[in-house]
XYZ file of C-alpha atoms in Angstrom:
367
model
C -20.072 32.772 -18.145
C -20.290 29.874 -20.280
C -17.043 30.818 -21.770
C -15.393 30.801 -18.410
C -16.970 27.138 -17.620
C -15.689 25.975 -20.682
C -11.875 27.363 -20.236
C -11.911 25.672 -16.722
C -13.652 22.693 -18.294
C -10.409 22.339 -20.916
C -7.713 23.171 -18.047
C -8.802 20.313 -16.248
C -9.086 18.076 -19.221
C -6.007 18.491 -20.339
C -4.581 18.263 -16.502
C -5.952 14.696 -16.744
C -4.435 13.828 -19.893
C -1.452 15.961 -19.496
C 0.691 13.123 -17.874
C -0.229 10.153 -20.333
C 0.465 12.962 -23.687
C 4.271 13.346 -23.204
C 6.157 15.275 -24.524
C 10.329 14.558 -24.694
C 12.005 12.974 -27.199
C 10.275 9.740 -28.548
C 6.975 10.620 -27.536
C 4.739 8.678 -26.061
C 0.995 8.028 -26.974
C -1.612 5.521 -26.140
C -2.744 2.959 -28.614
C -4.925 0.237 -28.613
C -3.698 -3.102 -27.331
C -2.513 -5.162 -30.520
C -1.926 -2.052 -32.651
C 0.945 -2.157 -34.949
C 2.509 0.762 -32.849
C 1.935 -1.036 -29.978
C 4.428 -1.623 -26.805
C 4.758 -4.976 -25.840
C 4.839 -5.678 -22.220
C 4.530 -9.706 -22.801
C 8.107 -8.942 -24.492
C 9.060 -8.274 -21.302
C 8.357 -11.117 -19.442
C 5.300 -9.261 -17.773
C 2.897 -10.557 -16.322
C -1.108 -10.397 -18.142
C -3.246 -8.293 -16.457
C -6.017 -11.287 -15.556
C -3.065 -13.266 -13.874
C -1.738 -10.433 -11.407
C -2.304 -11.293 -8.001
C -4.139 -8.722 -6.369
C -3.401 -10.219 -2.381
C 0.389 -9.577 -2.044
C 2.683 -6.554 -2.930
C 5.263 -9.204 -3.622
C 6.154 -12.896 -3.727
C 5.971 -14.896 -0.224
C 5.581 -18.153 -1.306
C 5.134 -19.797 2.180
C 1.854 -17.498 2.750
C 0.102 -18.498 -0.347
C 0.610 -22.275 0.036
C -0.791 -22.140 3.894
C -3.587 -19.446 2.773
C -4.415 -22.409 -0.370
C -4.706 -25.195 2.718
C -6.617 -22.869 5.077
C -9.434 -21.632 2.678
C -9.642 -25.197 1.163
C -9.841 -27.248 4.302
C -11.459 -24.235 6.517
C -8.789 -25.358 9.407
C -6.595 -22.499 10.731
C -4.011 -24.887 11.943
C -1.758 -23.732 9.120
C -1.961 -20.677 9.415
C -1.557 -20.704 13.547
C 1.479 -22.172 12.529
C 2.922 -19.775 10.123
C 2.490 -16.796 12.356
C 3.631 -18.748 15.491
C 7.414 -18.804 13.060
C 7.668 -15.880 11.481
C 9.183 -13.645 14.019
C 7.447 -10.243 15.835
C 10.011 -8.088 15.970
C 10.077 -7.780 11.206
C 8.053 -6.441 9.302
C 6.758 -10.050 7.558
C 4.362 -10.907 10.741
C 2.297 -7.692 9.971
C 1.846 -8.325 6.242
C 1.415 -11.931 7.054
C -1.671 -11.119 9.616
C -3.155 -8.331 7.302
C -3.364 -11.217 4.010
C -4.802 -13.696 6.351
C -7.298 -10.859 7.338
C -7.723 -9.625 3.989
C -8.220 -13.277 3.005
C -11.266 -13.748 5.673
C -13.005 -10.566 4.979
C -13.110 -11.303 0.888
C -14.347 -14.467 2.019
C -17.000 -13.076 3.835
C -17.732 -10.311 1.313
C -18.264 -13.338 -1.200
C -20.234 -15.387 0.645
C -22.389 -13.806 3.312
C -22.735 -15.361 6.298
C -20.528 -18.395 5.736
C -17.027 -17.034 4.354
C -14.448 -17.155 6.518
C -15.452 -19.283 8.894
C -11.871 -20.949 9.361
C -11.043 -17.662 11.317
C -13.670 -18.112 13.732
C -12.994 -21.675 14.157
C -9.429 -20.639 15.180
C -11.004 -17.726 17.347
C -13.422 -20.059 19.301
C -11.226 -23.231 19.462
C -7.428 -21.140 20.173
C -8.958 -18.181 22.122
C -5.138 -17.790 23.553
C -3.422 -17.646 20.115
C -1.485 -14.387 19.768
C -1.639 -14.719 15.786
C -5.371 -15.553 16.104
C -6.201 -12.623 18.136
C -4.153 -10.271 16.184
C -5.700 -11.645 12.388
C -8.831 -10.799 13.828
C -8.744 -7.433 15.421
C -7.070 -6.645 11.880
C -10.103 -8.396 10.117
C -12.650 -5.948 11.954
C -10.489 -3.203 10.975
C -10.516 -3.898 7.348
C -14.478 -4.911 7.926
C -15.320 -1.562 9.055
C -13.815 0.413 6.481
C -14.952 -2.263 3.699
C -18.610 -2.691 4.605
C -19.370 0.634 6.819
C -19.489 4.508 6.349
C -16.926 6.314 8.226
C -18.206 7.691 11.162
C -21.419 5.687 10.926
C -23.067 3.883 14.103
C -22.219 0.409 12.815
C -18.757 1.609 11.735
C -17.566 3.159 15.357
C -18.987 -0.439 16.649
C -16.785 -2.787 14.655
C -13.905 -0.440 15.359
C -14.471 -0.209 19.182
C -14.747 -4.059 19.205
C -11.542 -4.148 16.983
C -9.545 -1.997 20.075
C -10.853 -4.659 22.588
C -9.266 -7.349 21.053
C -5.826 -5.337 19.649
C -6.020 -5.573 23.766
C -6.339 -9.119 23.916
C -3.833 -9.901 21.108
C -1.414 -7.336 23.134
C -1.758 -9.186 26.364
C -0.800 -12.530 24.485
C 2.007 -11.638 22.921
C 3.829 -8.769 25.107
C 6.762 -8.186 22.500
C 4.786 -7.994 19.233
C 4.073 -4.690 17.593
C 1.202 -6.125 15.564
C -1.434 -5.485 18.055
C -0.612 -1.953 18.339
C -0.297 -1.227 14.490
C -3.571 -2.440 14.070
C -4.767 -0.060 16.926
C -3.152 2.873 14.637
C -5.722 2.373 11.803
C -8.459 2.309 14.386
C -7.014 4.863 16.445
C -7.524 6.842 12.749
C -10.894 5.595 12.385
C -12.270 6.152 16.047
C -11.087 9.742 15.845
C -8.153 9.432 19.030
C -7.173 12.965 19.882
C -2.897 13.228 19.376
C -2.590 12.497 22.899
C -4.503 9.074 22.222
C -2.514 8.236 19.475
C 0.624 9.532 20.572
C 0.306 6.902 23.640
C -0.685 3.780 21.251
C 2.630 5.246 18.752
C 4.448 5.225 22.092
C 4.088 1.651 22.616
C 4.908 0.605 18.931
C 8.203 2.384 19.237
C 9.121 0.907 21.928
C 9.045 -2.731 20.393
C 10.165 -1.943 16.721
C 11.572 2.034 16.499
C 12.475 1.063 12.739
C 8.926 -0.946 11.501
C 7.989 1.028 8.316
C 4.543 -0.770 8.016
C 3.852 1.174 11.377
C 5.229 4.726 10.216
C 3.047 3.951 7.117
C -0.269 3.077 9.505
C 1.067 5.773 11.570
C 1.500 8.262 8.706
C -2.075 7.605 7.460
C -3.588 9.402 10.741
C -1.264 12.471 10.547
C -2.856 13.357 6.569
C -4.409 16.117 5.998
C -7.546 14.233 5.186
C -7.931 12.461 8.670
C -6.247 13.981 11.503
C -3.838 16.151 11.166
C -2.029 18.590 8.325
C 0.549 18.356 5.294
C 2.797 19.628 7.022
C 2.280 17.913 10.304
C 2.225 14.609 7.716
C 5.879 16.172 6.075
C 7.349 16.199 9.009
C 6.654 12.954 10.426
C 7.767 11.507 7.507
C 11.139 13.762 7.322
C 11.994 13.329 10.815
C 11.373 8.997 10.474
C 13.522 9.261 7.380
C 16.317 11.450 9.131
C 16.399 9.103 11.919
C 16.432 5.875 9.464
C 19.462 3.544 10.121
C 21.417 2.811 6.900
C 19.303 0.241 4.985
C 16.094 0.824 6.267
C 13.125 1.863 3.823
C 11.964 4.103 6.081
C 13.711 6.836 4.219
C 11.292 6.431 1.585
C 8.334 7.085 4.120
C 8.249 11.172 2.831
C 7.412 9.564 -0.503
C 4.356 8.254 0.848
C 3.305 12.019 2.488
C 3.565 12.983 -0.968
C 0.953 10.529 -2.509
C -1.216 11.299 0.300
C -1.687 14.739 -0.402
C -1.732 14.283 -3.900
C -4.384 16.763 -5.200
C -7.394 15.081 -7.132
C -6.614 17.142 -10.263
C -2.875 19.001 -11.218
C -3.162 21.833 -12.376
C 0.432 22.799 -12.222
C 2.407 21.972 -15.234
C 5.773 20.402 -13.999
C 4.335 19.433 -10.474
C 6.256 16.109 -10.946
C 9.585 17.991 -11.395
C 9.317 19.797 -8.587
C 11.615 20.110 -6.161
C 9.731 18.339 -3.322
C 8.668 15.541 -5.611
C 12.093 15.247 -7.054
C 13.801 14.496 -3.104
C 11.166 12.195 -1.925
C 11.713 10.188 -5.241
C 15.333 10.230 -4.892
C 15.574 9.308 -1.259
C 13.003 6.601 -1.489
C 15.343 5.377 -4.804
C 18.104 5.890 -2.036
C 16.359 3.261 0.539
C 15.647 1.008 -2.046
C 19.253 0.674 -3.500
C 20.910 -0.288 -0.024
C 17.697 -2.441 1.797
C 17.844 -5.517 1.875
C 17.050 -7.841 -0.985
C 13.890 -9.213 1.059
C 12.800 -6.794 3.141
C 9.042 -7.318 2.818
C 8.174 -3.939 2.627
C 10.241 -3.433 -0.548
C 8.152 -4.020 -3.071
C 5.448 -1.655 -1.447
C 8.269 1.118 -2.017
C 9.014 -0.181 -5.540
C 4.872 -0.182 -6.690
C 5.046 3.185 -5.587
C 8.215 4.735 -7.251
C 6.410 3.402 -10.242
C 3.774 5.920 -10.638
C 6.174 8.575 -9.948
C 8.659 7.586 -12.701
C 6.469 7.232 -14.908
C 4.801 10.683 -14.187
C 8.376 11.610 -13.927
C 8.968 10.394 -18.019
C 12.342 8.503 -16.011
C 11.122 5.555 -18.023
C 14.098 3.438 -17.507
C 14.011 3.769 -13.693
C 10.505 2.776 -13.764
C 11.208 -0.040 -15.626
C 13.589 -1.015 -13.149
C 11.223 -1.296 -10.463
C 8.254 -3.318 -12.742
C 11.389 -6.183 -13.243
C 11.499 -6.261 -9.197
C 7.576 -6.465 -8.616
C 5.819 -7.386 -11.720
C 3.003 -10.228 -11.238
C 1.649 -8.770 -7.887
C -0.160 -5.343 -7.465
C -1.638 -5.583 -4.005
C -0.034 -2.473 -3.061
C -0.505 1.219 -3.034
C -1.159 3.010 -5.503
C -3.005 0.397 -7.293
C -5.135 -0.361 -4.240
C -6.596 3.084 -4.134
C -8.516 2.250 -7.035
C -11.289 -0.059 -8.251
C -9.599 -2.566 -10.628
C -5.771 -2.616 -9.229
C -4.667 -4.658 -11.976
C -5.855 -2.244 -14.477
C -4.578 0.446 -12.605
C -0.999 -1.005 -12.829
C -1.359 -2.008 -16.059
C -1.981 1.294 -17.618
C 1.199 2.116 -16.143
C 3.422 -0.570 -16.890
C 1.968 -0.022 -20.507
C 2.861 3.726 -20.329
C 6.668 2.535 -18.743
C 6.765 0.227 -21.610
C 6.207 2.764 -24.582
C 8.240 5.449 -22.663
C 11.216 2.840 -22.848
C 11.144 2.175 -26.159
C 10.272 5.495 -27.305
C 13.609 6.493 -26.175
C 15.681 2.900 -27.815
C 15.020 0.897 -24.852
C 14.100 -3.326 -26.026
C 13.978 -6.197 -23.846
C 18.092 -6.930 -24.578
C 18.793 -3.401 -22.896
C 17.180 -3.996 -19.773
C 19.127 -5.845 -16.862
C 17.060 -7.805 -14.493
């Protein structure tokens, strides 16, 4: 027996290390930071790990400045503002509402009591601001999955107070989407029955068929872990991406399927070459070679492919993507994880050696 517990011990082990030991030409090894043999990421321009921002997938200047006003004056004004311009139909008004309710619930994680407070000022003195309403049914979502357990008393509370005012944001703004994305994730949380969901999906749909921040809220409910299957999951995400107008990321959405049923250890040697990994990579590659230069939701696809080159050894197309999104890691698959910056950077690091390994230097990399 014990020699059974210790073969299973050592096929795991070496399932975990497997992907960071590679194994091609010029391989690639982990060594301490400052070795001789070491990869220099700095040598690429890159970003140090203590300076990534952890708020923002990518750059949108405009955000940050009226975030720095809001959270040093406490006034939403700014930030009332900002939402009441950035149009409902893109994709830029939901990221823009989940920082600024990211933003408040940090606050109030850091300071009890008192952080924060801006958003309630611009709850209690705008009561009819659509982009007021909508940051905060989005800040009680992200408060009950920060600060509760799922399926706890106080969690179903916070969430059942977040669908009352998704209601209110809805009747203020008739056209948006936002509302009913942020229903989605409570929808997921609440436990809606398909029918349920299906109805609140209807309604996104029919205001923005193409939104891939809602396929991705959307796509979170059909997982295996909450609702629904991997293959129910697979073929949401296949039928979005089949539909997908020319340009749109959503033909990267199966990519996301596959990182949410991503199993805890691999035990299958190759798993990464499959053929199942190998489309979704190459279709999500696909969406993000014709979108749009700024399409917000880029560099969310871009964080991802990361991981997957990398695990892929396609260190050149990985290094590709870090020139498009280095400097911000508030994105999945980073934000999965404890310490997102580390996360990323053990990556970039391993992109970085793979690269080199195989003659890559700074001077043969285009930006």
């Amino acid at each position: 027996m014990e020699i059974l517990w210790f073969l299973i011990a050592m096929v795991m082990l070496t399932a975990v290390i497997g992907p960071f030991v590679l194994r091609r030409r010029g391989a690639v090894r982990q060594v301490a930071p400052g070795a001789p043999d070491a990869a220099d990421p700095a040598a690429y321009g890159f970003v140090r790990q203590e300076l990534l921002d952890l708020r923002l997938p990518g750059p949108d200047q405009d955000l940050l400045d009226v975030l720095e006003v809001v959270q040093r004056t406490q006034d939403p004004r700014a930030a009332s503002q900002l939402l009441a311009g950035t149009p409902k139909e893109g994709e830029l008004r939901w990221q823009r509402v989940q920082a600024f309710a990211g933003a408040a619930s940090l606050e109030l994680q850091q300071q009890p009591g008192t952080g924060g407070s801006w958003l309630r000022t611009w709850r209690a003195e705008s009561p009819k601001d659509a982009g007021g309403a909508a940051v905060h049914a989005e800040f009680l979502v992200q408060q009950a999955w920060r600060s509760s357990s799922t399926g706890a008393d106080d969690f179903r509370i916070i969430l059942e107070e977040a669908r009352t005012v998704c209601a209110e944001a809805a009747l203020l703004a008739p056209g948006d989407p936002v509302p009913y994305i942020v229903e989605l994730a409570a929808a997921r949380g609440l436990g809606y029955s398909h029918e349920q969901f299906d109805q609140v999906w209807a309604k996104v749909i029919d205001r923005a068929p193409t939104h891939m921040g809602a396929h991705l809220a959307a796509l979170h409910y059909w997982c295996e872990k909450w609702h629904g299957s991997r293959e129910e999951a697979d073929h949401f995400a296949t039928t979005a991406a089949a539909r997908a107008p020319e340009g749109s990321l959503l033909a990267a959405l199966p990519l996301f399927a596959v990182y949410e049923h991503l199993p805890e250890v691999i035990l299958v040697s190759g798993f990464f070459e499959s053929a199942v990994v190998t489309r979704a990579v190459e279709g999500a590659l696909h969406a993000v070679h014709t979108a749009r230069a700024d399409d917000p939701v880029l560099p969310h696809v871009r964080h991802l492919l990361v991981l997957f080159l990398v695990r892929m050894e396609r260190w050149a197309e990985a290094m590709h993507q870090l020139v498009h999104v280095d400097g911000h890691v508030g994105a999945l698959p980073w934000t999965h994880g404890g310490d997102p910056a580390a996360e990323y950077t053990v990556y970039r690091a391993l992109a970085v050696a793979g690269y080199e390994a195989n003659g890559g230097s700074p001077a043969t990399l285009p930006h």
